Amino acid sequence: MAKRPFDIRAQPGFGFVALLTFFALYLPIAALVAYSFNAADSLSRWDGLSLRWFISAWQNSTVQDASIRSLVLAVWAAALSTVVATMAALATTRTPPYPGLTFKYAFINQPLMVPEIVTAVALLIVFSRIKVWTGYSGLGYLVLAHTAFCIPFAYLPIRARLEGMDLKLEQAAADLYANPWRTFRHVTLPLLRPAIIAGFMLAFVISLDDVVITEFVKSGGQDTLPTYMLGQLRRETTPEINAIATVFLALSVLLVTVFFFVNRRKP
Amino acid sequence: MGWSVPDRNAIEIRGVRKVFGAGENAVVALDTVSVPIRENEFFTLLGPSGCGKTTLLRLIAGFDYPSAGEILLYGDDIAPLPPFKRPVNTVFQSYALFPHMTVAENIGFGLEMLDRPKAEVKARVAEMLKLVRMEQLANRRTSQISGGQQQRVALARALAPQPKVLLLDEPLSALDYKLRKDMQIELKRLQGETGITFIFVTHDQEEALTMSDRIAVMSAGKILQVGAPRDIYDRPAERFVADFIGESNFLKGEIAGTAGGRATVRLSSGAEIPASLPEGFSPSGAVTIVVRPEHAQLAAANGDASLSGTVENVVYLGTDTHFHLRLDDGSPFIVRRQNSRGGGEGLTQGSRARVLIGADAAQVLKD
């Protein structure tokens, strides 16, 4: 009889461990979502089904402010980081390998490797100086900071796509009288579009979700949704937090799903 | 074909050298190559992989720049120009069709980039679709058509802007045998109908012999011989050319006398064989001659001082029969004889036989 290849799914206890892992991962989230529909005033008591905390969050002007700020910030950071990431990806793939290229990869991906708290403290110090010099204390600092740590997330799918692209296509365009700009405009960019959209959405979600750097860089009255929620937890907490988190979760799931389908689509 | 090829050069390669890398790792891909390519001709660069044929094509297209030398297109040096400024188009080995465009959009791309009026682009695309018989598939994506159809779209796309020269980089190598045969005829037809100079790169000698007006045989970065298919086959100038194209018998001997482009070569057996000399080559002393297997005949041995040996093997191949001989000096020799119905002679394994080489069958090699 032929020996069957090793299959971890066939090992005893696999199903049990898998089930346990799923519960550990998703039970808290399920509880959070369930309690967002709680009618009670407290997180610790279940008082029947209700949408009151969704309505309450929707009508809370602080939540509205923070939400709009989060979205504006995420759109800016995602847009800027996608442009920078596209340029970086082109510069690192459309060139023969040379010494120092690996260093550049590491440099571009630096926000993935340096602990976020270190970057946060560093930015706090730099930006507070600049704030004193310029007197400007608007959203620009947060946009810059978010753009910086979003770049690697936008860069990865774009670079992967460029590396998989047949270089002959760009040569063919050049052969057919397209100058470098028109080659980019008519051939490279359309073929890159799914990866650019994917990169944008990843960057958007990452920016929307950020707490640490935002907490350090923001000026007074510049709460984003995550930092607002963090602030609420220090006080008496109501299921309103759950309601906000549930909406947040739904939005993220939606974006990741769209990302998945966009990325899977062949040119 | 009916017309005569005018003596005007479409392309002239002058002393072109291409070196990749530098210092100790430098690789000479092209070693001072010079060749004129005439207007309206189907010119083939033939050679094994790594001989420099694709490098030369890329230099003409502009994907790479020569280390030295000039590439003249109707008298103008185009070597320093980027590809998009050269009126030269390429058919790529992998076709390189744009996957995000339809068949028609692919064909129209070059004209669009030349900013031709929309109506002209449309008319020309329709004309090209007709030329390659693809009218039905104009609005298909390139991923929805077969390999042979992609090949034809690649051809139409490269021909649409009416380039002065069309470059073809082993365009048939991805097709199966039957389709390849059809496309060989198709390419020849397209070249005739468009009157565009074709420069075709291949490693397939049969393809080269079938399609070309002239062939340049390349090896190790050099062009060894340029000539019409018949010249290359019947009068190979060098051993590499004789070996690479068709089957060959090589015999060693000494020059016994030369006169007017011909020589008499004395073999070690004492047999004297008339042979032609490569142009401008007047050797003395030891030489090698080449005889194609179908250019020699066999006869029964008669014991005189001729070229004789023993039949070692007889291989029947339907259209013809190969006789593998071991000559008396120990060298192998193959004679090919066309079969006829009811033929079949007494020569079998172990028979003694005499090899007859006609007055114009042997060629002296330069090396």
PDB file of C-alpha atoms in Angstrom, chain B residues 8-14 34-39 41 43 214 223 226:
ATOM      1  CA  ARG B   8      19.702  49.686 -52.068  1.00  0.00           C
ATOM      2  CA  ASN B   9      20.539  49.021 -48.456  1.00  0.00           C
ATOM      3  CA  ALA B  10      17.743  49.360 -45.911  1.00  0.00           C
ATOM      4  CA  ILE B  11      20.104  48.671 -43.023  1.00  0.00           C
ATOM      5  CA  GLU B  12      23.834  48.742 -42.895  1.00  0.00           C
ATOM      6  CA  ILE B  13      25.621  47.339 -39.887  1.00  0.00           C
ATOM      7  CA  ARG B  14      29.091  48.839 -39.727  1.00  0.00           C
ATOM      8  CA  SER B  34      29.470  44.392 -40.566  1.00  0.00           C
ATOM      9  CA  VAL B  35      26.701  43.492 -42.977  1.00  0.00           C
ATOM     10  CA  PRO B  36      24.448  45.318 -45.430  1.00  0.00           C
ATOM     11  CA  ILE B  37      20.769  44.336 -45.556  1.00  0.00           C
ATOM     12  CA  ARG B  38      19.025  45.215 -48.809  1.00  0.00           C
ATOM     13  CA  GLU B  39      15.696  46.913 -49.271  1.00  0.00           C
ATOM     14  CA  GLU B  41      14.737  41.484 -48.687  1.00  0.00           C
ATOM     15  CA  PHE B  43      17.111  38.542 -44.370  1.00  0.00           C
ATOM     16  CA  ARG B 214      19.684  35.769 -47.829  1.00  0.00           C
ATOM     17  CA  ILE B 223      28.980  36.604 -38.954  1.00  0.00           C
ATOM     18  CA  VAL B 226      26.282  35.703 -45.836  1.00  0.00           C
TER      19      VAL B 226
END
